[in-house]
Short mmCIF file of C-alpha atoms in Angstrom, two decimals:
data_model
loop_
_atom_site.label_atom_id
_atom_site.label_comp_id
_atom_site.label_asym_id
_atom_site.label_seq_id
_atom_site.Cartn_x
_atom_site.Cartn_y
_atom_site.Cartn_z
CA MET A 1 1.44 -76.74 39.02
CA THR A 2 2.96 -80.01 37.93
CA SER A 3 4.62 -79.79 34.53
CA ALA A 4 5.86 -77.60 31.71
CA ALA A 5 5.14 -77.37 28.01
CA GLY A 6 8.19 -78.34 26.01
CA PRO A 7 9.22 -76.75 22.71
CA ASP A 8 7.51 -79.51 20.72
CA ALA A 9 4.21 -79.26 22.62
CA SER A 10 1.33 -78.90 20.20
CA PRO A 11 -0.59 -76.81 20.90
CA LEU A 12 -0.55 -74.52 23.93
CA VAL A 13 -4.19 -73.85 24.85
CA VAL A 14 -4.89 -70.56 26.66
CA CYS A 15 -8.45 -69.86 27.86
CA ASP A 16 -10.12 -66.79 29.26
CA LEU A 17 -12.66 -67.30 32.06
CA ASP A 18 -15.55 -64.79 32.15
CA GLY A 19 -17.71 -65.05 29.05
CA THR A 20 -15.55 -67.87 27.71
CA LEU A 21 -15.30 -70.85 30.07
CA LEU A 22 -17.66 -69.34 32.65
CA ARG A 23 -21.37 -69.23 32.00
CA SER A 24 -23.30 -65.98 32.31
CA ASP A 25 -23.96 -66.66 36.00
CA ALA A 26 -20.17 -66.76 36.64
CA THR A 27 -20.10 -70.53 37.20
CA VAL A 28 -18.14 -73.30 35.51
CA SER A 29 -20.45 -76.10 34.41
CA PRO A 30 -19.78 -79.75 35.31
CA TYR A 31 -19.23 -80.43 31.60
CA THR A 32 -16.53 -77.76 31.26
CA ARG A 33 -14.84 -78.88 34.48
CA GLY A 34 -14.78 -82.46 33.24
CA ALA A 35 -13.53 -81.40 29.83
CA LEU A 36 -10.64 -79.42 31.32
CA ARG A 37 -9.66 -82.34 33.55
CA ARG A 38 -9.79 -84.75 30.60
CA LEU A 39 -7.70 -82.49 28.37
CA ILE A 40 -5.03 -81.96 31.02
CA ALA A 41 -4.93 -85.65 31.97
CA SER A 42 -4.38 -86.45 28.29
CA GLY A 43 -1.30 -84.24 28.20
CA VAL A 44 -2.75 -81.11 26.61
CA ALA A 45 -0.78 -78.02 27.67
CA LEU A 46 -3.61 -75.83 28.93
CA THR A 47 -3.72 -72.71 31.06
CA ILE A 48 -5.85 -69.69 31.94
CA ALA A 49 -5.53 -66.01 31.02
CA THR A 50 -8.03 -63.88 32.92
CA ALA A 51 -8.73 -60.50 34.49
CA ARG A 52 -9.30 -62.37 37.75
CA GLY A 53 -6.63 -63.14 40.33
CA VAL A 54 -5.24 -66.51 41.39
CA PRO A 55 -7.60 -66.82 44.40
CA SER A 56 -10.61 -66.58 42.06
CA ILE A 57 -9.04 -69.01 39.59
CA ARG A 58 -8.47 -71.52 42.39
CA ALA A 59 -12.02 -71.14 43.70
CA LEU A 60 -13.70 -71.44 40.31
CA LEU A 61 -11.52 -74.34 39.12
CA ALA A 62 -10.98 -76.04 42.47
CA ASP A 63 -11.09 -79.55 41.00
CA VAL A 64 -8.91 -78.75 37.97
CA GLU A 65 -5.14 -79.10 38.44
CA LEU A 66 -3.61 -76.57 36.07
CA PRO A 67 -0.19 -77.74 34.90
CA LEU A 68 1.24 -74.39 33.78
CA PRO A 69 1.57 -70.82 35.06
CA VAL A 70 -1.52 -68.67 34.61
CA VAL A 71 -1.97 -65.13 33.33
CA GLU A 72 -3.88 -63.12 35.94
CA LEU A 73 -5.19 -59.59 36.36
CA GLY A 74 -5.44 -59.15 32.61
CA GLY A 75 -1.72 -59.71 32.06
CA ALA A 76 -0.27 -57.81 35.01
CA TYR A 77 1.06 -61.09 36.43
CA VAL A 78 2.16 -64.50 35.21
CA SER A 79 1.87 -66.66 38.30
CA ASP A 80 2.00 -70.15 39.76
CA PRO A 81 -1.65 -71.23 40.14
CA ASP A 82 -0.91 -73.22 43.30
CA THR A 83 1.32 -70.90 45.31
CA GLY A 84 0.46 -67.55 43.74
CA GLU A 85 4.16 -66.79 43.18
CA HIS A 86 4.55 -64.16 40.47
CA PHE A 87 7.04 -64.86 37.69
CA VAL A 88 6.23 -61.68 35.77
CA HIS A 89 5.14 -58.29 37.19
CA HIS A 90 3.77 -55.41 35.13
CA THR A 91 2.79 -52.55 37.45
CA LEU A 92 1.48 -49.03 36.98
CA ASP A 93 3.93 -46.16 36.84
CA ARG A 94 3.89 -44.66 40.34
CA ALA A 95 3.40 -41.09 39.13
CA VAL A 96 0.37 -42.20 37.13
CA ALA A 97 -1.08 -44.08 40.11
CA VAL A 98 -0.62 -41.07 42.39
CA ALA A 99 -2.16 -38.64 39.91
CA LEU A 100 -5.10 -40.94 39.21
CA VAL A 101 -5.96 -41.54 42.87
CA ASP A 102 -5.78 -37.81 43.57
CA ALA A 103 -8.12 -37.13 40.62
CA LEU A 104 -10.58 -39.85 41.62
CA GLU A 105 -10.73 -38.53 45.18
CA ALA A 106 -11.40 -35.02 43.89
CA ALA A 107 -14.17 -36.38 41.65
CA GLY A 108 -15.75 -38.40 44.45
CA ILE A 109 -15.17 -41.75 42.71
CA GLU A 110 -14.31 -44.68 44.97
CA PRO A 111 -11.68 -47.02 43.49
CA ALA A 112 -10.52 -50.50 44.40
CA ILE A 113 -6.75 -50.86 44.14
CA THR A 114 -4.72 -54.03 43.74
CA SER A 115 -1.28 -53.56 45.29
CA TRP A 116 1.89 -55.52 46.01
CA ASP A 117 3.76 -54.84 49.25
CA GLY A 118 6.83 -56.90 48.38
CA THR A 119 5.43 -60.00 50.05
CA ALA A 120 1.74 -60.30 49.24
CA ASP A 121 -1.02 -58.95 47.03
CA HIS A 122 -3.87 -56.90 48.45
CA VAL A 123 -7.18 -55.81 46.96
CA ASN A 124 -7.81 -52.56 48.80
CA HIS A 125 -11.34 -51.22 48.98
CA GLY A 126 -12.92 -48.15 50.49
CA PRO A 127 -16.24 -47.72 52.35
CA LEU A 128 -18.24 -49.53 49.61
CA SER A 129 -20.44 -46.51 49.05
CA THR A 130 -22.02 -47.62 45.75
CA ASP A 131 -23.75 -50.69 44.38
CA GLY A 132 -20.86 -51.22 41.98
CA ALA A 133 -18.26 -51.13 44.75
CA ARG A 134 -20.35 -53.45 46.92
CA TRP A 135 -20.79 -55.93 44.06
CA PHE A 136 -17.02 -56.05 43.48
CA HIS A 137 -16.32 -56.63 47.18
CA ASP A 138 -19.07 -59.19 47.66
CA GLU A 139 -18.06 -61.19 44.58
CA LYS A 140 -14.51 -61.50 45.93
CA ALA A 141 -15.71 -62.25 49.46
CA ALA A 142 -17.97 -65.03 48.18
CA LEU A 143 -14.88 -66.71 46.71
CA ASN A 144 -13.00 -66.30 50.02
CA ASP A 145 -10.42 -64.04 48.41
CA PRO A 146 -7.75 -63.46 51.09
CA ARG A 147 -6.45 -60.32 49.36
CA LEU A 148 -9.46 -58.19 50.34
CA ARG A 149 -8.84 -55.49 52.92
CA TYR A 150 -10.20 -52.09 53.85
CA CYS A 151 -7.99 -49.10 53.09
CA ALA A 152 -8.68 -45.74 54.72
CA ASP A 153 -5.93 -43.86 52.87
CA PHE A 154 -5.48 -44.56 49.17
CA ARG A 155 -3.14 -41.60 48.76
CA THR A 156 -0.58 -43.14 51.10
CA LEU A 157 -1.09 -46.59 49.59
CA VAL A 158 -0.15 -45.53 46.06
CA ARG A 159 2.95 -43.75 47.34
CA THR A 160 4.24 -46.73 49.34
CA HIS A 161 3.20 -49.88 47.44
CA ASP A 162 3.56 -51.18 43.90
CA ILE A 163 0.22 -50.62 42.21
CA VAL A 164 -0.96 -53.33 39.85
CA LEU A 165 -4.48 -52.18 39.02
CA ILE A 166 -6.76 -49.26 39.81
CA ARG A 167 -10.34 -50.25 39.24
CA LEU A 168 -13.50 -48.17 39.42
CA SER A 169 -17.16 -48.90 38.94
CA VAL A 170 -19.44 -46.10 37.77
CA PRO A 171 -23.10 -45.92 36.73
CA ASP A 172 -23.48 -46.37 32.99
CA GLU A 173 -24.66 -42.78 32.61
CA ASP A 174 -21.36 -41.54 34.10
CA ALA A 175 -19.13 -43.78 31.99
CA ASP A 176 -18.22 -41.12 29.41
CA HIS A 177 -17.16 -38.70 32.13
CA ALA A 178 -15.06 -41.38 33.84
CA ALA A 179 -13.41 -42.33 30.54
CA GLU A 180 -12.52 -38.69 29.89
CA LEU A 181 -11.05 -38.33 33.38
CA LEU A 182 -8.93 -41.47 32.99
CA ASP A 183 -7.67 -40.44 29.56
CA THR A 184 -6.81 -36.94 30.77
CA VAL A 185 -4.94 -38.07 33.88
CA CYS A 186 -3.17 -41.09 32.42
CA GLY A 187 -2.26 -39.42 29.14
CA GLY A 188 -1.24 -42.62 27.37
CA ARG A 189 0.89 -43.75 30.31
CA ALA A 190 -1.46 -46.60 31.26
CA GLN A 191 -3.71 -49.11 29.56
CA ILE A 192 -7.37 -48.30 30.20
CA LEU A 193 -10.07 -50.91 29.69
CA ALA A 194 -13.81 -50.34 30.06
CA VAL A 195 -16.49 -53.02 30.08
CA SER A 196 -20.18 -53.11 30.89
CA ASN A 197 -20.67 -55.25 34.00
CA GLY A 198 -22.88 -58.15 32.97
CA TYR A 199 -23.06 -59.37 36.56
CA CYS A 200 -24.16 -55.99 37.96
CA PRO A 201 -26.39 -54.34 35.33
CA GLY A 202 -26.27 -50.58 35.09
CA TRP A 203 -22.59 -50.30 35.99
CA THR A 204 -19.47 -49.91 33.87
CA GLU A 205 -16.11 -51.20 35.09
CA PHE A 206 -12.86 -49.39 34.30
CA GLY A 207 -9.38 -50.70 34.92
CA ALA A 208 -6.08 -48.81 34.70
CA HIS A 209 -3.08 -51.13 34.19
CA GLY A 210 0.59 -50.69 33.40
CA LEU A 211 1.50 -50.28 29.75
CA LEU A 212 2.80 -53.86 29.48
CA ALA A 213 -0.01 -55.41 31.53
CA ASP A 214 -2.01 -57.14 28.82
CA LYS A 215 -2.58 -60.73 27.78
CA GLY A 216 -0.38 -60.43 24.71
CA HIS A 217 2.76 -59.44 26.60
CA ALA A 218 1.94 -61.96 29.32
CA LEU A 219 1.49 -64.78 26.81
CA ARG A 220 4.90 -64.04 25.30
CA ALA A 221 6.46 -64.20 28.77
CA LEU A 222 4.58 -67.39 29.60
CA ARG A 223 5.77 -69.13 26.44
CA THR A 224 9.35 -68.14 27.18
CA ARG A 225 9.10 -69.44 30.73
CA VAL A 226 7.70 -72.85 29.77
CA GLY A 227 9.77 -73.20 26.60
CA HIS A 228 6.85 -73.37 24.19
CA THR A 229 7.45 -72.67 20.49
CA GLY A 230 4.60 -74.64 18.95
CA PRO A 231 1.18 -73.47 17.81
CA LEU A 232 -1.31 -71.62 19.98
CA MET A 233 -5.01 -72.09 20.58
CA VAL A 234 -6.25 -68.94 22.35
CA CYS A 235 -9.84 -68.71 23.54
CA GLY A 236 -11.50 -65.46 24.57
CA ASP A 237 -14.58 -63.28 24.25
CA HIS A 238 -13.85 -59.64 25.09
CA LEU A 239 -11.62 -56.66 24.41
CA ASN A 240 -8.95 -57.60 26.94
CA ASP A 241 -8.43 -60.76 24.87
CA LEU A 242 -7.51 -58.76 21.75
CA PRO A 243 -3.75 -58.61 22.58
CA MET A 244 -3.76 -62.40 23.01
CA PHE A 245 -5.56 -62.87 19.69
CA ARG A 246 -3.13 -60.51 17.96
CA HIS A 247 -0.21 -62.52 19.34
CA ALA A 248 -1.58 -65.78 17.91
CA THR A 249 -0.93 -65.05 14.24
CA ALA A 250 1.33 -67.89 13.09
CA PRO A 251 -0.19 -70.03 10.31
CA ALA A 252 -0.92 -72.91 12.68
CA ASP A 253 -2.33 -70.72 15.47
CA ARG A 254 -6.06 -70.64 16.16
CA ARG A 255 -8.09 -67.85 17.70
CA ILE A 256 -11.28 -69.31 19.14
CA ALA A 257 -14.29 -67.28 20.27
CA PRO A 258 -17.69 -68.27 21.64
CA ALA A 259 -20.67 -66.95 19.69
CA ASN A 260 -21.40 -64.46 22.49
CA ALA A 261 -18.03 -62.72 22.00
CA HIS A 262 -17.54 -59.01 21.31
CA PRO A 263 -17.69 -58.16 17.57
CA ASP A 264 -14.01 -57.13 17.54
CA ILE A 265 -13.06 -60.58 18.85
CA LEU A 266 -15.33 -62.35 16.38
CA ALA A 267 -13.70 -60.40 13.57
CA LEU A 268 -10.29 -61.88 14.45
CA ALA A 269 -11.46 -65.39 15.28
CA THR A 270 -10.44 -68.35 13.14
CA ASP A 271 -13.12 -70.46 14.83
CA VAL A 272 -16.45 -69.55 16.45
CA THR A 273 -18.06 -72.00 18.86
CA GLU A 274 -21.41 -72.32 20.55
CA PRO A 275 -22.00 -69.68 23.28
CA ASN A 276 -20.49 -69.85 26.75
CA ASP A 277 -23.85 -70.84 28.27
CA THR A 278 -23.77 -74.10 26.30
CA ASP A 279 -20.08 -74.83 27.02
CA GLY A 280 -19.03 -73.99 23.48
CA ILE A 281 -15.30 -73.62 24.14
CA ALA A 282 -14.98 -76.86 26.13
CA ARG A 283 -16.93 -78.81 23.50
CA PHE A 284 -14.81 -77.35 20.72
CA LEU A 285 -11.52 -78.19 22.45
CA LEU A 286 -12.58 -81.76 23.11
CA THR A 287 -13.77 -82.20 19.51
CA GLU A 288 -10.52 -80.83 18.11
CA LEU A 289 -8.03 -82.36 20.53
CA LEU A 290 -9.75 -85.46 21.95
CA PRO A 291 -12.59 -86.28 19.54
CA GLU A 292 -13.27 -89.60 21.24
CA SER A 293 -14.23 -87.68 24.41
CA ALA A 294 -16.39 -84.95 22.89
CA GLU A 295 -19.73 -86.60 23.59
CA LEU A 296 -18.92 -87.86 27.07
CA ALA A 297 -21.01 -86.74 30.01
CA PHE A 298 -18.99 -85.47 32.98
#
């Protein structure tokens, strides 16, 4: 991380990853990589807001030097993309985490739990007893995520560590039951997000976050930290981007969605680009901010 966005910076560009900058195979194309490098080198204040963690951001954008803090884990953290230092923490209420883990164990549902021990983050997994759990683990392992570790006792974990995210993967046919369980246990004391897993068909992913752990709250904190008061250009495709879109409501702000975005995102978008699989967001940003570079090959 090399610089900050001053109060006169125009605009601050905030991009989601999956479904937005990433293609459907979870890769970043050479064109998008080159576009991000060109934008940043030209002085555009650009950062990432994603459900992924810093290790995944680093791996996916290894040749892109991000100049600003990033929003990770869906807004639970605002962090330095180089060191992983967290500037903002939004964790789950401990009583909620304890009750949810107890309920999941009773229901036979294996979670993966992101925790903070006061020094480091950990992504704690169980025995990987389902295809959904194995996909989650293997995707992180393929990116050499150092946070991964086996946990034999989730009940003790949630009573002794700060809990950032409780994630579960269930077959699509069990999604309604899982949603009901989460709503009953959390009782409005956590944010619950559900999404069909496009990378592992047949499985639905649920995440339970703290009440302030969303991209809208995180974007407010990020702007305060870097001293940005100018317009926003927020780019996203799915429901966890809604708080970010709802934050970007000043007259000069722009809410940019690829054509593949969720209907609720498209309904709020000021601009709709080509789909993620044809690098729509990167092409749009270059056209709008550096039109002389839009047709370059990277």
